[in-house]
Short mmCIF file of C-alpha atoms in Angstrom, two decimals:
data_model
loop_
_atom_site.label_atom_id
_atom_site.label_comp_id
_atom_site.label_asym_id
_atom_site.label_seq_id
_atom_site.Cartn_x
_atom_site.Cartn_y
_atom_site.Cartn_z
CA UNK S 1 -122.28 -65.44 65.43
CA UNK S 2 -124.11 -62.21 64.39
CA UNK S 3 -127.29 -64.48 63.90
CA UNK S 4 -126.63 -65.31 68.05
CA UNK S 5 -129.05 -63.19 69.93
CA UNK S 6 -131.50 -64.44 72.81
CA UNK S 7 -134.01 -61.94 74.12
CA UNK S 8 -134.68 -64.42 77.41
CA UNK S 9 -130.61 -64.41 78.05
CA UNK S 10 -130.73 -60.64 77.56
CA UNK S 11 -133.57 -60.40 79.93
CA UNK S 12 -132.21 -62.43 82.90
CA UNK S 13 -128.95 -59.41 82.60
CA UNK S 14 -126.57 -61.72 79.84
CA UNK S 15 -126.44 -59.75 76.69
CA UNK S 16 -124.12 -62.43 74.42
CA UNK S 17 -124.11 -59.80 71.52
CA UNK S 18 -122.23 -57.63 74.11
CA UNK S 19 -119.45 -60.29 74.39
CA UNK S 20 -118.88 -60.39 70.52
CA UNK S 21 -118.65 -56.57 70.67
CA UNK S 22 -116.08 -56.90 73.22
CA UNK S 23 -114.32 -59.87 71.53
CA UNK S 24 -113.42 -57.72 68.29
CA UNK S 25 -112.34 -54.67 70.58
CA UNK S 26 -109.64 -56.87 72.13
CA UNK S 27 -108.36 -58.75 69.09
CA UNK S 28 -106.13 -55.51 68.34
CA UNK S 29 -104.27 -55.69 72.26
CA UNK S 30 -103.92 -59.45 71.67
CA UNK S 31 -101.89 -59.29 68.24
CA UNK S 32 -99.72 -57.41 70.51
CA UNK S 33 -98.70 -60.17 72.43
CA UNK S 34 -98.21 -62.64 69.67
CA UNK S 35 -94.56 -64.65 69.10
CA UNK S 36 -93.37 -67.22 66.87
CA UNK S 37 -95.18 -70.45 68.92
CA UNK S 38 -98.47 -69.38 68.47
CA UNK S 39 -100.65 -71.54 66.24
CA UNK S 40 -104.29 -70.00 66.71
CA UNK S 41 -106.38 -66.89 67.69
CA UNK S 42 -108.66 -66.43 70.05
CA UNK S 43 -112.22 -67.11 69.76
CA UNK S 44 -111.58 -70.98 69.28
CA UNK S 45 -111.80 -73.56 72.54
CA UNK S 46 -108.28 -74.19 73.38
CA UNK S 47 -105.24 -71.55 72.66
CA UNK S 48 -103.13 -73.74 70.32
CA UNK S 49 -99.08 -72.93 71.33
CA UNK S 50 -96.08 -74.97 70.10
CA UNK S 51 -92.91 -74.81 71.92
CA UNK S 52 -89.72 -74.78 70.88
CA UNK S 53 -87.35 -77.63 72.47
CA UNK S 54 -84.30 -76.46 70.20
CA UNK S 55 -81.07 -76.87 72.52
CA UNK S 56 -83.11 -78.12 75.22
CA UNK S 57 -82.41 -81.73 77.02
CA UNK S 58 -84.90 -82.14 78.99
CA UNK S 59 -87.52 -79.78 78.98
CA UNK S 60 -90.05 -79.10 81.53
CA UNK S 61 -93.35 -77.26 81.47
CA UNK S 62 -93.32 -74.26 85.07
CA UNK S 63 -97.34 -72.92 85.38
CA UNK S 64 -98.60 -70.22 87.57
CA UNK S 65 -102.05 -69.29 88.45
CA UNK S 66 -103.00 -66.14 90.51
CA UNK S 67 -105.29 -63.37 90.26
CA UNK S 68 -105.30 -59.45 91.37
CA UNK S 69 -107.11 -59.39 94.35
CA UNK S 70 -108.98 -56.65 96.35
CA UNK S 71 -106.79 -54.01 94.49
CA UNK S 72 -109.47 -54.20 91.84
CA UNK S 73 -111.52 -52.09 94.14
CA UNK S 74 -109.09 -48.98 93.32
CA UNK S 75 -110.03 -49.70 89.89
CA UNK S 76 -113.28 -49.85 90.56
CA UNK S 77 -113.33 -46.41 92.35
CA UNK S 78 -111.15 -44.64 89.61
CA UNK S 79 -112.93 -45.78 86.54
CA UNK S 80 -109.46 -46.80 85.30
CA UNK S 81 -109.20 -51.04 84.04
CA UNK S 82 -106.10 -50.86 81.66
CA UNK S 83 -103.78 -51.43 84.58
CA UNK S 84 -104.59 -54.17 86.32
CA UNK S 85 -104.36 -56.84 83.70
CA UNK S 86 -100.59 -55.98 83.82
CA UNK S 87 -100.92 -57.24 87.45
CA UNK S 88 -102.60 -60.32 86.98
CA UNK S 89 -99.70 -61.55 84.54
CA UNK S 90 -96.91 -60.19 87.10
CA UNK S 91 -98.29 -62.36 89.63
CA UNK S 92 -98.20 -65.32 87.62
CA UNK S 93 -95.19 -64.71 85.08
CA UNK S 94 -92.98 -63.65 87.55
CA UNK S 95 -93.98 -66.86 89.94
CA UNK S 96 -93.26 -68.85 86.91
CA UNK S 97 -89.84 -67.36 86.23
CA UNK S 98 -88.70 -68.20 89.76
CA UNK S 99 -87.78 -71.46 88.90
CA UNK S 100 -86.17 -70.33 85.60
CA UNK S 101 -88.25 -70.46 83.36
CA UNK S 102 -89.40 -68.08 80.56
CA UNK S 103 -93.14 -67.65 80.48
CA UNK S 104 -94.74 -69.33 76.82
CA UNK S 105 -98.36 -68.46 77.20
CA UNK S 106 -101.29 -66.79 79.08
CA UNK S 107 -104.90 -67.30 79.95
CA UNK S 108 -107.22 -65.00 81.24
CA UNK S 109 -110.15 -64.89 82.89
CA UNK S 110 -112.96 -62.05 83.79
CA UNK S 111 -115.75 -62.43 85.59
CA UNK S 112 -118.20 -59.40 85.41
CA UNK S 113 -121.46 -58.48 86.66
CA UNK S 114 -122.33 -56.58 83.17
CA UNK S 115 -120.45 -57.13 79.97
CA UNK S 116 -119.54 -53.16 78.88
CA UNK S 117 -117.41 -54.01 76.13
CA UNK S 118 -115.15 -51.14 76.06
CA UNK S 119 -114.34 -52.11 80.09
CA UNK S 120 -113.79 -55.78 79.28
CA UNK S 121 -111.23 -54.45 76.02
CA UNK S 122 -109.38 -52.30 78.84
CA UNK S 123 -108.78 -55.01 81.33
CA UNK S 124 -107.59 -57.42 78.07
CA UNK S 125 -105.23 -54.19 77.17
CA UNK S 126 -104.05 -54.74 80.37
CA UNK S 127 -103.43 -58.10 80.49
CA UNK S 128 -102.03 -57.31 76.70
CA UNK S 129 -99.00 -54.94 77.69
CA UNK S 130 -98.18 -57.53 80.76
CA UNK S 131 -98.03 -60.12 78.48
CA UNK S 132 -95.37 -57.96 75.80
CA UNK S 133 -93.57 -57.05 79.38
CA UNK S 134 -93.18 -60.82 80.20
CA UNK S 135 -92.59 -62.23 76.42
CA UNK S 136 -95.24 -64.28 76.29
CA UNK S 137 -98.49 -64.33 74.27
CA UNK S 138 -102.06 -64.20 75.24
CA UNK S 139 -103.41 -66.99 73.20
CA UNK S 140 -106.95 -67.36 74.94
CA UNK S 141 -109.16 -66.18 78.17
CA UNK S 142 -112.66 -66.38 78.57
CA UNK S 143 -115.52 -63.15 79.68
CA UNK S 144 -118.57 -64.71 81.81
CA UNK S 145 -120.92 -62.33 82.54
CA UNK S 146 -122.75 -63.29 85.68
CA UNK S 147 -125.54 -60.68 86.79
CA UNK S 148 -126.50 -61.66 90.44
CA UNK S 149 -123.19 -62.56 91.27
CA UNK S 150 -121.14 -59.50 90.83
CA UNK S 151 -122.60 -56.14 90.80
CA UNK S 152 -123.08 -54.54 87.21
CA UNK S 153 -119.82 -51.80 87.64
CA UNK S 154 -117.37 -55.24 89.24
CA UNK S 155 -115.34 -57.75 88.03
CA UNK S 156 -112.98 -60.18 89.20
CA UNK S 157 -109.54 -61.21 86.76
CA UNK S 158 -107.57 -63.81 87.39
CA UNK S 159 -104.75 -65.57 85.12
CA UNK S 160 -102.75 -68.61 83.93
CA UNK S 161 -99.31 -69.09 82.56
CA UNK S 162 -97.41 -71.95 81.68
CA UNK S 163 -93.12 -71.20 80.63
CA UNK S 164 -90.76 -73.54 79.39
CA UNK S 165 -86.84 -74.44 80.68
CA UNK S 166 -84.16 -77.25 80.61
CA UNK S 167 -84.40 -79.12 84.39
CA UNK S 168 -81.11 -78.66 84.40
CA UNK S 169 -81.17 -74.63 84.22
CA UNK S 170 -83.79 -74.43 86.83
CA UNK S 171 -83.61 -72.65 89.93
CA UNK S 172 -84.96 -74.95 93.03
CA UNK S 173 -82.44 -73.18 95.63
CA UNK S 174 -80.96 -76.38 96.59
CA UNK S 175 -77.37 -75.60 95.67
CA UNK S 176 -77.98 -72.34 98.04
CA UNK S 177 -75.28 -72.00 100.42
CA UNK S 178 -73.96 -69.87 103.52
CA UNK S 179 -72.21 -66.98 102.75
CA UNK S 180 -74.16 -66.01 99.67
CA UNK S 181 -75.28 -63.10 98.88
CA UNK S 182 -79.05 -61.82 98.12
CA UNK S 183 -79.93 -59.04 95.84
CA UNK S 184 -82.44 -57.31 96.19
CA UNK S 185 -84.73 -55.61 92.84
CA UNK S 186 -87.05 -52.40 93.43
CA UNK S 187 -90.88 -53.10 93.37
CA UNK S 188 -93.25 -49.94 91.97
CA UNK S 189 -95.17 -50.05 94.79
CA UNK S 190 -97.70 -52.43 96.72
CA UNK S 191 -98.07 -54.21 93.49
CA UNK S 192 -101.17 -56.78 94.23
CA UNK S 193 -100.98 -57.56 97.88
CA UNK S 194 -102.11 -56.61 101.01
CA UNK S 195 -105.05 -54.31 100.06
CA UNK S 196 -107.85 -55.53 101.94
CA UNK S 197 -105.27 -53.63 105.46
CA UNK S 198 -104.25 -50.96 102.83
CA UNK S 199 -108.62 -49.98 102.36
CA UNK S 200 -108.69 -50.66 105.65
CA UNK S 201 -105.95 -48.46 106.68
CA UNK S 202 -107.07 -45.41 104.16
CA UNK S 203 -110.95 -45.93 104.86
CA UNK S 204 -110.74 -46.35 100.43
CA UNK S 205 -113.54 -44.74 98.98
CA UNK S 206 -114.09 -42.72 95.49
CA UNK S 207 -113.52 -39.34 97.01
CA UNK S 208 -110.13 -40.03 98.93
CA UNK S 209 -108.37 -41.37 95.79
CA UNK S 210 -107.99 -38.21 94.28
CA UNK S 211 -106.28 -36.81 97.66
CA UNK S 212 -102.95 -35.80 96.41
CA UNK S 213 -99.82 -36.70 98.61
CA UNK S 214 -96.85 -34.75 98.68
CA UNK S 215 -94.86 -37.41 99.68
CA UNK S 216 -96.10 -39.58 97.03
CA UNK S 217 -96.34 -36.46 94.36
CA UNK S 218 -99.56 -38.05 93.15
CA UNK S 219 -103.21 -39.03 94.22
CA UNK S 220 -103.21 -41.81 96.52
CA UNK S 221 -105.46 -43.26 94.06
CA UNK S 222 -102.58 -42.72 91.04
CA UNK S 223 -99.85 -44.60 93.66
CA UNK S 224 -102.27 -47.70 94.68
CA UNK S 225 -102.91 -48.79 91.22
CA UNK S 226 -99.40 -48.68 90.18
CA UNK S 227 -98.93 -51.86 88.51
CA UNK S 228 -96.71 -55.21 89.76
CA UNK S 229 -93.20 -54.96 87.97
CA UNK S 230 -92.67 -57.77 85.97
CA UNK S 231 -89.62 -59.26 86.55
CA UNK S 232 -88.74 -61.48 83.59
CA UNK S 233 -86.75 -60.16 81.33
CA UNK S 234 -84.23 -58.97 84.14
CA UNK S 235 -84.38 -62.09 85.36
CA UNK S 236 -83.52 -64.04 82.56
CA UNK S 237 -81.03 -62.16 81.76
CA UNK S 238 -79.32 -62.32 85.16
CA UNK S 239 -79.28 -66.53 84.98
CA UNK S 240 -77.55 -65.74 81.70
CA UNK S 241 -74.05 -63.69 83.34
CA UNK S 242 -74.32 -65.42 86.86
CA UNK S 243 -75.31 -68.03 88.62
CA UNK S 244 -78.74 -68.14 90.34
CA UNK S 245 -79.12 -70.42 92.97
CA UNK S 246 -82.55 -69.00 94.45
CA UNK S 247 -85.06 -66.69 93.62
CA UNK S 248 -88.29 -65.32 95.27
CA UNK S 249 -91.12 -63.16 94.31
CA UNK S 250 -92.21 -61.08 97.09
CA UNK S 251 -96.10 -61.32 96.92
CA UNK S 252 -98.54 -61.95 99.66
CA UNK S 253 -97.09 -63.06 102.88
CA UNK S 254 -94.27 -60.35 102.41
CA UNK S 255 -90.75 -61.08 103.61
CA UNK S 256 -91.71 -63.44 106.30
CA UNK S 257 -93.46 -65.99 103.62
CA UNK S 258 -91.83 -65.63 100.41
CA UNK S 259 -88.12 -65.95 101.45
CA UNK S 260 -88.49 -69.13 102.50
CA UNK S 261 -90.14 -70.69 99.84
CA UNK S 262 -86.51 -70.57 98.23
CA UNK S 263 -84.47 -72.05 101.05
CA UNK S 264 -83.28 -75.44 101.48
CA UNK S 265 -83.40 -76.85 105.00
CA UNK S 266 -80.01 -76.01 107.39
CA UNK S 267 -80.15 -72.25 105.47
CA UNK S 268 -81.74 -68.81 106.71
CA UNK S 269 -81.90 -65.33 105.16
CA UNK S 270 -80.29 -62.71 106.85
CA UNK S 271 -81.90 -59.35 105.59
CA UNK S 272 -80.31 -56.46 106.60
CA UNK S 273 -83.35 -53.80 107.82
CA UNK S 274 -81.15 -50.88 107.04
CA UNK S 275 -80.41 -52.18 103.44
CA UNK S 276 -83.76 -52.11 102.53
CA UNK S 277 -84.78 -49.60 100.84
CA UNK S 278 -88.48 -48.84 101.30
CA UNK S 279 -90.53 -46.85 99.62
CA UNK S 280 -92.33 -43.33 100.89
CA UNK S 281 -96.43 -45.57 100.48
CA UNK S 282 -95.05 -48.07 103.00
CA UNK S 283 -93.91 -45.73 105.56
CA UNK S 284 -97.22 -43.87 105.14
CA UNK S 285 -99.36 -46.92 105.10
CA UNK S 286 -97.27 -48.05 108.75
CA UNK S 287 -97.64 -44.13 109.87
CA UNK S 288 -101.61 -44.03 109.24
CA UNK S 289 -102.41 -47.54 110.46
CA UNK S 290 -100.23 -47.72 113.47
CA UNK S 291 -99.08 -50.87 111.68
CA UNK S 292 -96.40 -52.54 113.81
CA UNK S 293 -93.00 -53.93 111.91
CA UNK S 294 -93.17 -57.05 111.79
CA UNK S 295 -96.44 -56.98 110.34
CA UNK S 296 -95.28 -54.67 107.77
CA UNK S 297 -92.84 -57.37 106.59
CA UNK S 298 -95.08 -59.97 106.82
CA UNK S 299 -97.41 -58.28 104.68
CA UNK S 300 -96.35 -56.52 102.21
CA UNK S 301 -92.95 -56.32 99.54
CA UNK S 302 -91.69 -53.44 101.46
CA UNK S 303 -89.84 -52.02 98.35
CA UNK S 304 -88.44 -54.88 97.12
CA UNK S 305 -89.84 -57.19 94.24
CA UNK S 306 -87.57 -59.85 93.98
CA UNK S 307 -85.23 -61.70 95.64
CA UNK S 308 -81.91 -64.06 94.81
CA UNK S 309 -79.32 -65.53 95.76
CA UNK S 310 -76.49 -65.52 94.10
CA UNK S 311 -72.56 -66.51 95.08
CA UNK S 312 -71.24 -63.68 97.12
CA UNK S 313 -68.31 -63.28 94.24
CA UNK S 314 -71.07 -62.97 91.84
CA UNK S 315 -73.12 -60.53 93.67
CA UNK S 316 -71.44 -56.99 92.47
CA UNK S 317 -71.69 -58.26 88.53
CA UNK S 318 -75.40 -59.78 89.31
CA UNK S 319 -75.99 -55.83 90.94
CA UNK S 320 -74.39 -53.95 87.71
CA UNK S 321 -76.60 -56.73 85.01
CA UNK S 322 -79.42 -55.64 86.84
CA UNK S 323 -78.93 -51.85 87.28
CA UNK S 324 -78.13 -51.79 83.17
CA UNK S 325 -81.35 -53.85 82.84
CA UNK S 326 -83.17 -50.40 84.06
CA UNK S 327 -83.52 -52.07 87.91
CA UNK S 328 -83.20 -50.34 91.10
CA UNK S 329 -80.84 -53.59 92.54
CA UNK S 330 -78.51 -53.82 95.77
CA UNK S 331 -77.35 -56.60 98.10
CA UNK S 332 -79.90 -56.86 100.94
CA UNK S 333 -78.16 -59.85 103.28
CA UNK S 334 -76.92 -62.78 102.93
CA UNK S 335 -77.60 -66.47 103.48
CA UNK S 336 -76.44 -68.20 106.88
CA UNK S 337 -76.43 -71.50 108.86
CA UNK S 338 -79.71 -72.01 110.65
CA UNK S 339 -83.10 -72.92 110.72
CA UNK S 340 -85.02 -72.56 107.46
CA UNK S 341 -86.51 -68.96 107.93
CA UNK S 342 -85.53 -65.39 107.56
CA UNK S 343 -84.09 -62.99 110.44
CA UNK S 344 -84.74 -59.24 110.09
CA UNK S 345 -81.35 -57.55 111.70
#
């Protein structure tokens, strides 16, 4: 490929030799990430992965597809592009452990205006330590650089990831019932969603992220790219000691969407307002903005991650599995007759 050069390509803003460069910076982040399934490298046309069925029954395939969103405008501002690939796997790792499975494999994908090498390597270092987080491996992604589309200093990432568990081990919240209880883990922050209010809110622009805020104790800039926790491990480990009837990942939407999602019909959430424990950014972002509550919970994760439900005997061991897991868990409400949906009391 070192023969590959086109002067035209180059001239019309697509410099290929730039994405070979960039190729052999991130080969060393995605050894990082590899595990015993993996059957090729990357560079070829299709990540080569085979599963392991051993013990299974039935085995099903769970796949998740999301992206980052406006927060890559924070990363834009700071300079800073080794974070956010951690995001893009949360968002689709942790969707595909929901329904108990462990992630296998992930895809990426960057779009940029100009291919800077050392950038694109960043954002796959990224995506590299989400990927170790989670347990899976990066086996593949593709870089299109696409001058005239994206400005030469933006990019856009989004992701793929496809886990693997028995249908009878996952978690569809159909054996949910009334009475039990749901636990409640930490996020680190805003994790991926909302920001289009959140630079809205904070007028975000290159000077203000280096505003440092006490109540934060560090730049505004420092607390917005925070990356998404990923919840897997934890997870896993928690359908392992109890037993999970429900789980959701709070993501766009906030409590108002994503608590439903795992609900069968005849069942509500009860969340108890005062259980919640929410962290210092939200109660500035609602301060400066004027934002009223319910939009606050129907935007954003409000402190908490994840969600499940669990039997209310079960609920004090799922708390402790978590809490030696490193998470910041408690019980948050419970689950009641009603009409699918979640009440805020």
């Amino acid at each position: 490929m070192e023969k590959s050069f086109s002067e035209s390509y180059k001239a019309a803003g697509v410099d290929v030799t730039a994405g070979y460069q960039a190729v052999e910076l991130m080969k060393q982040h995605v050894a990082r990430t590899k595990t015993a399934g993996v059957l090729s490298g990357i560079g070829g046309f299709g990540g080569l992965f085979q599963p392991d069925f051993t013990g299974m029954k039935e085995p099903v395939l769970v796949s998740g597809t999301d992206g980052v969103g406006t927060k890559l405008k924070i990363a834009f501002l700071m300079d800073k592009h080794d974070t956010v690939g951690i995001d893009c796997v949360a968002m689709c790792a942790n969707d595909v452990a929901c329904a108990g499975a462990k992630p296998l494999f992930f895809l990426d994908y960057v779009a940029v205006g100009k291919n800077v090498p050392q950038r694109v390597a960043d954002i796959v270092a990224g995506v590299a330590e989400g990927c170790v987080q989670a347990g899976c491996a990066l086996i593949g992604g593709e870089t299109a650089e696409m001058p005239g589309f994206y400005p030469p200093d933006e990019y856009d990432l989004a992701g793929f990831c496809v886990g693997l568990a028995d249908k009878s081990r996952l978690i569809d919240g159909a054996g949910i019932q009334a009475g039990d209880a749901i636990v409640a883990i930490a996020s680190s922050g805003v994790h991926s969603n909302g920001f289009s209010l959140v630079r809205k809110i904070f007028n975000v622009r290159e000077e203000n992220m280096s505003l440092e805020i006490a109540e934060l104790g560090k730049t505004l800039g420092e607390e917005l790219l925070t990356p998404t926790k990923i919840y897997v491990k934890p997870l896993l480990k928690l359908m392992d000691t109890v037993e999970v009837r429900g789980v959701s990942h709070i993501t766009g939407g906030g409590f108002y969407e994503n608590i439903p999602r795992m609900l069968p019909e005849g069942k509500k959430a009860v969340i108890r307002k005062e259980s919640v424990q929410v962290l210092p950014i939200f109660r500035i972002i609602q301060r400066t903005g004027s934002v009223p509550e319910r939009d606050m919970f129907n935007t954003f994760n409000m402190g908490v991650g994840l969600m499940a439900a669990v039997p209310a005997d079960a609920a004090d061991l799922a708390v402790r599995t978590l809490k030696e897991m490193g998470e910041n868990a408690y019980i948050v409400g419970e689950i009641a007759e009603g009409e699918r949906g979640v009440e805020l009391v």
